Amino acid sequence: MQKAVRALLLSTALLVAGAGAARAETPDVVVSIKPIHSLVAAIMQGVGEPSLIVEGAASPHTYSLKPSNAAALQNADVVFWVGHGLEAFLEKPLESLGGKATVVELDDAPGLEKLPFREGGPFEAHTHDGEGHDHAHEGEEGHAHDHEKEGHDHGKEAHAHGEEAHNHDHGKEAEGHDHAHGEEAAHEGHEHGEFDMHLWLSPQNARAIAAEAAKVLAEKDPANAETYKKNLAGLEAKLDALDKEVAETVAPVKDKPFIVFHDAYQYFEHHYGMHAAGSITVSPETLPGAERLTQIRDKVKTLGATCVFAEPQFEPKLVNVVIEGTPAKSGVLDPEAATLEPSPDLYFTLMKSIATSLRDCLGQAS
């Protein structure tokens, strides 16, 4: 009897040890923000769960790294982030903490559509590295954006993230890191600060991000490569269905202009043929002054009945100031999924929520 018990205990111990070894072979994956985390989590289903840095209602524009985040980065095998123009708080930690990790900067993923910042007038001002730029342009695919040619001051802009943030030579890898940059040669000659970094708000870009994540994970974890491939195929099919659903949701209001809290929705607008007429601020961490609020309020009056959208992380009173005394309605858009719980389905909930909020508010404003 005692021999049988010892044999059972030994076999149990071997099973536990084997399971521990299997778990140890699964890459320890860390992802910066919720929308990207959702896509990576979908690719990893059945293999493991990635860790998330920017949790809850926090925003990457204003985030400060926690000790638990630093520990996660220290232990990571793979880190996915959008890039220097969005999560500036990660730049130094990735250099000092993630020495063994493959660091994947997703704004370099093959197949991404990258749009320049909108400049001037209703979208406030931009300069890059202290130089004035006048990038007034028309929106592609037949919907012109209302860009007023004005001088620009990008010094306060969130996406500049300091004087040194975009003077990065991405051809040189940070010491101790294996940087997975897709098609770096295709991006030579531009600085990351020239592009809008809210890349995920287009299902086309979500597909490119997911494909890059699946590729990197398969290379890092060949034993589960088939699972990553299968999950990518399933995710792409779901993204196709999502794209059609969102297009149908916004179709009745796609020609109606609106005002956003900060200019985070260009990829969504561009993909679905919509048109934001301006933003209250260009930088979520820098509140607009009285002159800026007056500017936007005048824009709202000119548009007549429209919608002005707040964001859950930032001060809603500013929206009330802008619409006071006008027929404009107010709504809420959540581009970074501040109100959603992390999951493989979060991305789909996020995109549907944005579409529904636009339809509901703009439908009332007609």
mmCIF file of C-alpha atoms in Angstrom:
data_model
loop_
_atom_site.group_PDB
_atom_site.id
_atom_site.type_symbol
_atom_site.label_atom_id
_atom_site.label_comp_id
_atom_site.label_asym_id
_atom_site.label_seq_id
_atom_site.Cartn_x
_atom_site.Cartn_y
_atom_site.Cartn_z
ATOM 1 C CA MET A 1 0.000 0.000 0.000
ATOM 2 C CA GLN A 2 2.803 2.401 0.928
ATOM 3 C CA LYS A 3 4.603 1.583 -2.316
ATOM 4 C CA ALA A 4 1.451 2.387 -4.272
ATOM 5 C CA VAL A 5 1.074 5.713 -2.458
ATOM 6 C CA ARG A 6 4.733 6.574 -3.112
ATOM 7 C CA ALA A 7 4.316 5.669 -6.782
ATOM 8 C CA LEU A 8 1.224 7.874 -7.033
ATOM 9 C CA LEU A 9 2.996 10.788 -5.379
ATOM 10 C CA LEU A 10 5.993 10.358 -7.673
ATOM 11 C CA SER A 11 3.846 10.269 -10.809
ATOM 12 C CA THR A 12 1.938 13.350 -9.615
ATOM 13 C CA ALA A 13 5.189 15.192 -8.986
ATOM 14 C CA LEU A 14 6.421 14.298 -12.464
ATOM 15 C CA LEU A 15 3.164 15.549 -14.007
ATOM 16 C CA VAL A 16 3.397 18.829 -12.101
ATOM 17 C CA ALA A 17 7.036 19.239 -13.093
ATOM 18 C CA GLY A 18 6.158 18.512 -16.710
ATOM 19 C CA ALA A 19 3.336 21.041 -16.657
ATOM 20 C CA GLY A 20 5.684 23.599 -15.112
ATOM 21 C CA ALA A 21 8.233 22.986 -17.849
ATOM 22 C CA ALA A 22 5.546 23.396 -20.520
ATOM 23 C CA ARG A 23 4.479 26.669 -18.983
ATOM 24 C CA ALA A 24 8.072 27.813 -18.810
ATOM 25 C CA GLU A 25 8.392 27.309 -22.567
ATOM 26 C CA THR A 26 5.489 29.672 -23.269
ATOM 27 C CA PRO A 27 6.804 33.196 -23.930
ATOM 28 C CA ASP A 28 6.246 35.782 -21.224
ATOM 29 C CA VAL A 29 4.525 38.509 -23.246
ATOM 30 C CA VAL A 30 3.890 42.111 -22.164
ATOM 31 C CA VAL A 31 1.697 44.568 -24.095
ATOM 32 C CA SER A 32 1.491 48.321 -23.562
ATOM 33 C CA ILE A 33 -2.171 49.317 -24.090
ATOM 34 C CA LYS A 34 -5.569 47.629 -24.072
ATOM 35 C CA PRO A 35 -6.491 47.657 -27.795
ATOM 36 C CA ILE A 36 -3.143 46.080 -28.745
ATOM 37 C CA HIS A 37 -3.343 43.710 -25.774
ATOM 38 C CA SER A 38 -6.716 42.491 -27.051
ATOM 39 C CA LEU A 39 -5.301 41.610 -30.465
ATOM 40 C CA VAL A 40 -2.236 39.883 -28.985
ATOM 41 C CA ALA A 41 -4.435 37.998 -26.479
ATOM 42 C CA ALA A 42 -6.561 36.716 -29.375
ATOM 43 C CA ILE A 43 -3.431 35.419 -31.118
ATOM 44 C CA MET A 44 -2.264 33.728 -27.884
ATOM 45 C CA GLN A 45 -5.538 31.983 -27.006
ATOM 46 C CA GLY A 46 -4.870 28.379 -26.027
ATOM 47 C CA VAL A 47 -1.187 29.130 -25.371
ATOM 48 C CA GLY A 48 -1.028 31.827 -22.693
ATOM 49 C CA GLU A 49 -2.155 35.288 -21.653
ATOM 50 C CA PRO A 50 -0.145 38.469 -22.207
ATOM 51 C CA SER A 51 0.366 40.976 -19.407
ATOM 52 C CA LEU A 52 -0.940 44.542 -19.747
ATOM 53 C CA ILE A 53 0.857 47.699 -18.652
ATOM 54 C CA VAL A 54 -1.708 50.536 -18.980
ATOM 55 C CA GLU A 55 -4.666 49.171 -17.026
ATOM 56 C CA GLY A 56 -8.011 50.584 -15.909
ATOM 57 C CA ALA A 57 -8.906 54.101 -17.003
ATOM 58 C CA ALA A 58 -5.268 55.198 -17.372
ATOM 59 C CA SER A 59 -4.096 56.754 -20.635
ATOM 60 C CA PRO A 60 -0.735 56.163 -22.355
ATOM 61 C CA HIS A 61 -0.557 59.943 -22.817
ATOM 62 C CA THR A 62 -0.257 60.514 -19.058
ATOM 63 C CA TYR A 63 0.883 57.158 -17.658
ATOM 64 C CA SER A 64 3.657 56.650 -15.098
ATOM 65 C CA LEU A 65 5.291 53.228 -14.886
ATOM 66 C CA LYS A 66 4.571 51.225 -11.708
ATOM 67 C CA PRO A 67 7.008 48.861 -9.963
ATOM 68 C CA SER A 68 4.842 45.907 -11.054
ATOM 69 C CA ASN A 69 5.158 47.093 -14.672
ATOM 70 C CA ALA A 70 8.923 47.326 -14.308
ATOM 71 C CA ALA A 71 9.028 43.769 -12.958
ATOM 72 C CA ALA A 72 6.897 42.521 -15.868
ATOM 73 C CA LEU A 73 9.228 44.164 -18.363
ATOM 74 C CA GLN A 74 12.262 42.710 -16.595
ATOM 75 C CA ASN A 75 10.857 39.189 -16.966
ATOM 76 C CA ALA A 76 9.399 39.596 -20.468
ATOM 77 C CA ASP A 77 10.412 37.519 -23.466
ATOM 78 C CA VAL A 78 8.403 39.708 -25.871
ATOM 79 C CA VAL A 79 7.145 43.286 -25.464
ATOM 80 C CA PHE A 80 4.616 44.787 -27.875
ATOM 81 C CA TRP A 81 4.140 48.565 -27.942
ATOM 82 C CA VAL A 82 2.900 51.033 -30.552
ATOM 83 C CA GLY A 83 6.022 53.200 -30.505
ATOM 84 C CA HIS A 84 7.824 56.336 -29.399
ATOM 85 C CA GLY A 85 5.073 58.672 -30.539
ATOM 86 C CA LEU A 86 2.472 57.183 -28.159
ATOM 87 C CA GLU A 87 3.927 55.443 -25.093
ATOM 88 C CA ALA A 88 6.875 57.754 -24.415
ATOM 89 C CA PHE A 89 6.912 56.574 -20.791
ATOM 90 C CA LEU A 90 8.218 53.199 -22.030
ATOM 91 C CA GLU A 91 11.287 54.455 -23.885
ATOM 92 C CA LYS A 92 13.823 54.433 -21.038
ATOM 93 C CA PRO A 93 12.343 51.423 -19.194
ATOM 94 C CA LEU A 94 12.591 49.317 -22.347
ATOM 95 C CA GLU A 95 16.245 50.256 -22.666
ATOM 96 C CA SER A 96 17.079 49.570 -19.028
ATOM 97 C CA LEU A 97 14.656 46.829 -17.969
ATOM 98 C CA GLY A 98 13.811 44.641 -20.907
ATOM 99 C CA GLY A 99 17.275 43.441 -21.791
ATOM 100 C CA LYS A 100 16.369 39.880 -22.771
ATOM 101 C CA ALA A 101 13.117 40.754 -24.511
ATOM 102 C CA THR A 102 12.241 40.962 -28.171
ATOM 103 C CA VAL A 103 10.829 44.510 -28.334
ATOM 104 C CA VAL A 104 8.275 44.896 -31.126
ATOM 105 C CA GLU A 105 7.502 48.450 -32.183
ATOM 106 C CA LEU A 106 4.199 48.002 -33.990
ATOM 107 C CA ASP A 107 4.206 51.316 -35.835
ATOM 108 C CA ASP A 108 6.784 49.609 -38.069
ATOM 109 C CA ALA A 109 4.607 46.555 -38.801
ATOM 110 C CA PRO A 110 4.338 45.657 -42.511
ATOM 111 C CA GLY A 111 1.032 46.590 -44.135
ATOM 112 C CA LEU A 112 0.140 49.494 -41.833
ATOM 113 C CA GLU A 113 -1.617 52.530 -43.244
ATOM 114 C CA LYS A 114 0.041 55.549 -41.603
ATOM 115 C CA LEU A 115 -1.549 58.992 -41.749
ATOM 116 C CA PRO A 116 0.208 62.324 -41.074
ATOM 117 C CA PHE A 117 -1.022 64.526 -38.248
ATOM 118 C CA ARG A 118 -3.831 66.843 -39.181
ATOM 119 C CA GLU A 119 -2.638 70.382 -38.874
ATOM 120 C CA GLY A 120 -3.950 73.850 -38.260
ATOM 121 C CA GLY A 121 -7.123 75.668 -37.303
ATOM 122 C CA PRO A 122 -9.651 73.215 -35.898
ATOM 123 C CA PHE A 123 -6.944 70.668 -35.149
ATOM 124 C CA GLU A 124 -4.601 73.114 -33.393
ATOM 125 C CA ALA A 125 -0.937 73.457 -34.175
ATOM 126 C CA HIS A 126 2.004 71.170 -34.858
ATOM 127 C CA THR A 127 5.701 71.728 -35.361
ATOM 128 C CA HIS A 128 8.387 69.047 -35.467
ATOM 129 C CA ASP A 129 11.742 69.597 -33.784
ATOM 130 C CA GLY A 130 11.094 73.313 -33.512
ATOM 131 C CA GLU A 131 10.428 73.880 -37.199
ATOM 132 C CA GLY A 132 7.146 75.135 -38.552
ATOM 133 C CA HIS A 133 5.227 72.802 -40.826
ATOM 134 C CA ASP A 134 2.149 73.448 -42.894
ATOM 135 C CA HIS A 135 0.777 70.037 -43.754
ATOM 136 C CA ALA A 136 -2.750 71.068 -44.702
ATOM 137 C CA HIS A 137 -4.102 68.267 -46.825
ATOM 138 C CA GLU A 138 -7.242 66.715 -48.138
ATOM 139 C CA GLY A 139 -8.576 63.424 -46.802
ATOM 140 C CA GLU A 140 -8.135 60.470 -49.106
ATOM 141 C CA GLU A 141 -10.918 58.460 -50.745
ATOM 142 C CA GLY A 142 -12.997 61.441 -51.624
ATOM 143 C CA HIS A 143 -13.745 63.085 -48.264
ATOM 144 C CA ALA A 144 -11.899 66.367 -47.864
ATOM 145 C CA HIS A 145 -10.788 67.376 -44.389
ATOM 146 C CA ASP A 146 -11.283 70.970 -43.345
ATOM 147 C CA HIS A 147 -7.722 72.070 -42.651
ATOM 148 C CA GLU A 148 -7.040 75.751 -42.268
ATOM 149 C CA LYS A 149 -3.503 76.787 -43.138
ATOM 150 C CA GLU A 150 -2.005 78.309 -40.055
ATOM 151 C CA GLY A 151 1.351 78.466 -38.308
ATOM 152 C CA HIS A 152 1.991 75.595 -35.970
ATOM 153 C CA ASP A 153 3.503 75.062 -32.564
ATOM 154 C CA HIS A 154 4.092 71.406 -31.836
ATOM 155 C CA GLY A 155 6.049 72.091 -28.710
ATOM 156 C CA LYS A 156 3.052 71.321 -26.517
ATOM 157 C CA GLU A 157 1.864 68.382 -28.587
ATOM 158 C CA ALA A 158 1.512 65.078 -26.778
ATOM 159 C CA HIS A 159 2.952 63.048 -29.586
ATOM 160 C CA ALA A 160 6.219 64.952 -29.661
ATOM 161 C CA HIS A 161 6.979 63.645 -26.154
ATOM 162 C CA GLY A 162 10.039 65.722 -25.543
ATOM 163 C CA GLU A 163 12.784 67.088 -27.689
ATOM 164 C CA GLU A 164 14.689 63.851 -27.938
ATOM 165 C CA ALA A 165 11.827 61.394 -28.315
ATOM 166 C CA HIS A 166 11.780 61.307 -32.094
ATOM 167 C CA ASN A 167 15.442 61.847 -32.831
ATOM 168 C CA HIS A 168 15.718 58.069 -32.658
ATOM 169 C CA ASP A 169 17.758 56.134 -35.175
ATOM 170 C CA HIS A 170 15.590 53.049 -35.523
ATOM 171 C CA GLY A 171 18.206 51.356 -37.650
ATOM 172 C CA LYS A 172 20.322 51.032 -34.505
ATOM 173 C CA GLU A 173 19.025 48.609 -31.922
ATOM 174 C CA ALA A 174 19.005 49.620 -28.278
ATOM 175 C CA GLU A 175 21.780 47.827 -26.437
ATOM 176 C CA GLY A 176 20.653 44.461 -25.082
ATOM 177 C CA HIS A 177 17.433 44.331 -27.136
ATOM 178 C CA ASP A 178 16.269 42.277 -30.066
ATOM 179 C CA HIS A 179 14.073 44.810 -31.857
ATOM 180 C CA ALA A 180 11.583 43.341 -34.315
ATOM 181 C CA HIS A 181 10.940 46.167 -36.765
ATOM 182 C CA GLY A 182 8.908 45.291 -39.829
ATOM 183 C CA GLU A 183 10.124 46.770 -43.105
ATOM 184 C CA GLU A 184 12.389 49.369 -41.519
ATOM 185 C CA ALA A 185 13.761 50.353 -44.904
ATOM 186 C CA ALA A 186 10.299 51.386 -46.032
ATOM 187 C CA HIS A 187 10.178 53.941 -43.219
ATOM 188 C CA GLU A 188 13.580 55.530 -43.700
ATOM 189 C CA GLY A 189 13.549 59.277 -44.003
ATOM 190 C CA HIS A 190 10.637 59.949 -41.668
ATOM 191 C CA GLU A 191 10.432 60.508 -37.967
ATOM 192 C CA HIS A 192 7.793 58.685 -35.975
ATOM 193 C CA GLY A 193 6.507 62.043 -34.742
ATOM 194 C CA GLU A 194 5.188 62.893 -38.192
ATOM 195 C CA PHE A 195 2.432 60.279 -37.991
ATOM 196 C CA ASP A 196 -0.767 59.919 -36.005
ATOM 197 C CA MET A 197 -0.102 57.022 -33.624
ATOM 198 C CA HIS A 198 -3.697 55.910 -32.936
ATOM 199 C CA LEU A 199 -3.108 53.216 -35.533
ATOM 200 C CA TRP A 200 -5.438 50.558 -34.126
ATOM 201 C CA LEU A 201 -8.653 52.474 -34.895
ATOM 202 C CA SER A 202 -8.792 50.947 -38.369
ATOM 203 C CA PRO A 203 -9.567 47.248 -38.864
ATOM 204 C CA GLN A 204 -7.079 47.264 -41.730
ATOM 205 C CA ASN A 205 -4.324 48.265 -39.307
ATOM 206 C CA ALA A 206 -5.610 45.815 -36.703
ATOM 207 C CA ARG A 207 -5.019 43.033 -39.236
ATOM 208 C CA ALA A 208 -1.460 44.244 -39.839
ATOM 209 C CA ILE A 209 -0.766 44.457 -36.088
ATOM 210 C CA ALA A 210 -2.205 40.974 -35.486
ATOM 211 C CA ALA A 211 -0.177 39.503 -38.359
ATOM 212 C CA GLU A 212 3.039 40.991 -36.982
ATOM 213 C CA ALA A 213 2.252 39.707 -33.490
ATOM 214 C CA ALA A 214 1.555 36.200 -34.816
ATOM 215 C CA LYS A 215 4.805 36.223 -36.811
ATOM 216 C CA VAL A 216 6.948 37.318 -33.860
ATOM 217 C CA LEU A 217 5.304 34.863 -31.458
ATOM 218 C CA ALA A 218 5.728 31.965 -33.903
ATOM 219 C CA GLU A 219 9.418 32.790 -34.262
ATOM 220 C CA LYS A 220 9.841 33.053 -30.491
ATOM 221 C CA ASP A 221 7.727 29.964 -29.745
ATOM 222 C CA PRO A 222 7.937 27.497 -32.688
ATOM 223 C CA ALA A 223 6.203 24.758 -30.683
ATOM 224 C CA ASN A 224 2.969 26.762 -30.784
ATOM 225 C CA ALA A 225 3.400 28.279 -34.240
ATOM 226 C CA GLU A 226 0.404 26.396 -35.675
ATOM 227 C CA THR A 227 -1.835 27.666 -32.884
ATOM 228 C CA TYR A 228 -0.759 31.248 -33.537
ATOM 229 C CA LYS A 229 -1.389 30.761 -37.264
ATOM 230 C CA LYS A 230 -4.836 29.269 -36.656
ATOM 231 C CA ASN A 231 -5.761 32.031 -34.206
ATOM 232 C CA LEU A 232 -4.641 34.694 -36.698
ATOM 233 C CA ALA A 233 -6.893 33.234 -39.394
ATOM 234 C CA GLY A 234 -9.850 33.246 -37.012
ATOM 235 C CA LEU A 235 -9.100 36.794 -35.885
ATOM 236 C CA GLU A 236 -8.869 38.047 -39.461
ATOM 237 C CA ALA A 237 -12.297 36.569 -40.237
ATOM 238 C CA LYS A 238 -13.745 38.284 -37.169
ATOM 239 C CA LEU A 239 -12.133 41.584 -38.181
ATOM 240 C CA ASP A 240 -13.725 41.324 -41.627
ATOM 241 C CA ALA A 241 -17.148 40.833 -40.035
ATOM 242 C CA LEU A 242 -16.502 43.709 -37.617
ATOM 243 C CA ASP A 243 -15.546 46.003 -40.483
ATOM 244 C CA LYS A 244 -18.852 45.380 -42.243
ATOM 245 C CA GLU A 245 -20.858 45.844 -39.042
ATOM 246 C CA VAL A 246 -19.181 49.139 -38.154
ATOM 247 C CA ALA A 247 -19.603 50.448 -41.707
ATOM 248 C CA GLU A 248 -23.324 49.690 -41.562
ATOM 249 C CA THR A 249 -23.639 51.343 -38.125
ATOM 250 C CA VAL A 250 -22.100 54.671 -39.149
ATOM 251 C CA ALA A 251 -23.528 54.770 -42.699
ATOM 252 C CA PRO A 252 -26.572 56.943 -41.777
ATOM 253 C CA VAL A 253 -24.356 59.652 -40.195
ATOM 254 C CA LYS A 254 -21.073 59.332 -42.088
ATOM 255 C CA ASP A 255 -21.431 62.734 -43.775
ATOM 256 C CA LYS A 256 -22.087 64.673 -40.547
ATOM 257 C CA PRO A 257 -19.148 66.586 -39.022
ATOM 258 C CA PHE A 258 -18.361 66.410 -35.302
ATOM 259 C CA ILE A 259 -15.874 67.713 -32.722
ATOM 260 C CA VAL A 260 -13.663 65.391 -30.626
ATOM 261 C CA PHE A 261 -11.828 65.963 -27.355
ATOM 262 C CA HIS A 262 -8.452 65.175 -28.874
ATOM 263 C CA ASP A 263 -7.549 64.188 -32.400
ATOM 264 C CA ALA A 264 -7.414 60.413 -31.923
ATOM 265 C CA TYR A 265 -9.904 59.170 -34.518
ATOM 266 C CA GLN A 266 -8.331 59.913 -37.886
ATOM 267 C CA TYR A 267 -7.859 56.249 -38.812
ATOM 268 C CA PHE A 268 -11.468 55.411 -37.966
ATOM 269 C CA GLU A 269 -12.724 58.418 -39.943
ATOM 270 C CA HIS A 270 -10.484 57.740 -42.910
ATOM 271 C CA HIS A 271 -11.493 54.085 -43.128
ATOM 272 C CA TYR A 272 -15.235 54.760 -42.865
ATOM 273 C CA GLY A 273 -15.409 58.052 -44.743
ATOM 274 C CA MET A 274 -16.315 60.201 -41.727
ATOM 275 C CA HIS A 275 -15.098 63.696 -40.864
ATOM 276 C CA ALA A 276 -14.136 65.263 -37.542
ATOM 277 C CA ALA A 277 -14.319 69.030 -37.932
ATOM 278 C CA GLY A 278 -11.914 69.746 -35.089
ATOM 279 C CA SER A 279 -10.568 68.804 -31.669
ATOM 280 C CA ILE A 280 -10.765 70.650 -28.357
ATOM 281 C CA THR A 281 -7.114 69.910 -27.661
ATOM 282 C CA VAL A 282 -4.289 68.279 -29.552
ATOM 283 C CA SER A 283 -2.612 67.151 -26.330
ATOM 284 C CA PRO A 284 -4.689 65.314 -23.694
ATOM 285 C CA GLU A 285 -2.201 66.198 -20.932
ATOM 286 C CA THR A 286 -2.275 69.918 -21.739
ATOM 287 C CA LEU A 287 -5.660 71.531 -21.125
ATOM 288 C CA PRO A 288 -6.706 74.105 -23.727
ATOM 289 C CA GLY A 289 -6.768 77.800 -22.868
ATOM 290 C CA ALA A 290 -9.668 80.235 -23.179
ATOM 291 C CA GLU A 291 -8.654 81.261 -26.686
ATOM 292 C CA ARG A 292 -8.660 77.656 -27.877
ATOM 293 C CA LEU A 293 -12.072 76.980 -26.341
ATOM 294 C CA THR A 294 -13.456 80.102 -28.005
ATOM 295 C CA GLN A 295 -12.049 78.904 -31.332
ATOM 296 C CA ILE A 296 -13.763 75.543 -31.063
ATOM 297 C CA ARG A 297 -16.984 77.058 -29.789
ATOM 298 C CA ASP A 298 -17.057 79.324 -32.851
ATOM 299 C CA LYS A 299 -16.523 76.235 -34.987
ATOM 300 C CA VAL A 300 -19.463 74.505 -33.295
ATOM 301 C CA LYS A 301 -21.688 77.526 -33.921
ATOM 302 C CA THR A 302 -20.664 77.568 -37.569
ATOM 303 C CA LEU A 303 -21.513 73.878 -37.940
ATOM 304 C CA GLY A 304 -24.921 74.326 -36.318
ATOM 305 C CA ALA A 305 -26.388 71.091 -34.976
ATOM 306 C CA THR A 306 -23.519 68.694 -34.381
ATOM 307 C CA CYS A 307 -21.915 66.577 -31.657
ATOM 308 C CA VAL A 308 -18.962 67.266 -29.388
ATOM 309 C CA PHE A 309 -17.407 64.153 -27.871
ATOM 310 C CA ALA A 310 -15.679 63.869 -24.500
ATOM 311 C CA GLU A 311 -13.385 61.027 -23.387
ATOM 312 C CA PRO A 312 -13.796 59.119 -20.113
ATOM 313 C CA GLN A 313 -10.255 59.825 -18.804
ATOM 314 C CA PHE A 314 -10.388 63.595 -19.256
ATOM 315 C CA GLU A 315 -12.342 66.597 -17.973
ATOM 316 C CA PRO A 316 -15.930 66.554 -19.392
ATOM 317 C CA LYS A 317 -16.613 70.134 -18.261
ATOM 318 C CA LEU A 318 -14.638 71.398 -21.248
ATOM 319 C CA VAL A 319 -17.188 69.858 -23.594
ATOM 320 C CA ASN A 320 -20.010 71.580 -21.708
ATOM 321 C CA VAL A 321 -18.211 74.917 -22.068
ATOM 322 C CA VAL A 322 -17.875 74.400 -25.823
ATOM 323 C CA ILE A 323 -21.530 73.458 -26.460
ATOM 324 C CA GLU A 324 -23.148 75.921 -24.011
ATOM 325 C CA GLY A 325 -25.628 78.130 -25.842
ATOM 326 C CA THR A 326 -25.444 76.075 -29.051
ATOM 327 C CA PRO A 327 -27.743 73.349 -30.437
ATOM 328 C CA ALA A 328 -24.857 70.857 -30.313
ATOM 329 C CA LYS A 329 -25.214 67.553 -28.480
ATOM 330 C CA SER A 330 -22.555 65.850 -26.369
ATOM 331 C CA GLY A 331 -21.375 62.257 -26.357
ATOM 332 C CA VAL A 332 -18.451 60.123 -25.198
ATOM 333 C CA LEU A 333 -15.858 58.284 -27.276
ATOM 334 C CA ASP A 334 -13.285 55.957 -25.721
ATOM 335 C CA PRO A 335 -10.407 55.441 -28.187
ATOM 336 C CA GLU A 336 -8.101 53.704 -25.701
ATOM 337 C CA ALA A 337 -10.767 51.446 -24.115
ATOM 338 C CA ALA A 338 -10.483 53.097 -20.691
ATOM 339 C CA THR A 339 -13.893 51.772 -19.602
ATOM 340 C CA LEU A 340 -13.453 48.217 -20.917
ATOM 341 C CA GLU A 341 -12.021 45.126 -19.234
ATOM 342 C CA PRO A 342 -9.025 43.547 -20.980
ATOM 343 C CA SER A 343 -9.924 40.494 -23.083
ATOM 344 C CA PRO A 344 -9.465 39.052 -26.576
ATOM 345 C CA ASP A 345 -12.871 40.561 -27.437
ATOM 346 C CA LEU A 346 -12.100 44.067 -26.184
ATOM 347 C CA TYR A 347 -11.025 45.354 -29.605
ATOM 348 C CA PHE A 348 -14.372 44.408 -31.123
ATOM 349 C CA THR A 349 -16.327 45.989 -28.267
ATOM 350 C CA LEU A 350 -14.221 49.140 -28.609
ATOM 351 C CA MET A 351 -14.831 49.602 -32.330
ATOM 352 C CA LYS A 352 -18.552 48.847 -32.058
ATOM 353 C CA SER A 353 -18.850 51.274 -29.124
ATOM 354 C CA ILE A 354 -17.234 54.117 -31.084
ATOM 355 C CA ALA A 355 -19.520 53.447 -34.050
ATOM 356 C CA THR A 356 -22.632 53.312 -31.863
ATOM 357 C CA SER A 357 -21.743 56.514 -29.988
ATOM 358 C CA LEU A 358 -21.193 58.382 -33.269
ATOM 359 C CA ARG A 359 -24.464 57.096 -34.734
ATOM 360 C CA ASP A 360 -26.549 57.805 -31.651
ATOM 361 C CA CYS A 361 -25.291 61.336 -31.039
ATOM 362 C CA LEU A 362 -25.088 62.472 -34.660
ATOM 363 C CA GLY A 363 -28.499 60.951 -35.314
ATOM 364 C CA GLN A 364 -30.005 63.168 -32.596
ATOM 365 C CA ALA A 365 -28.191 66.213 -33.952
ATOM 366 C CA SER A 366 -29.797 65.967 -37.377
#
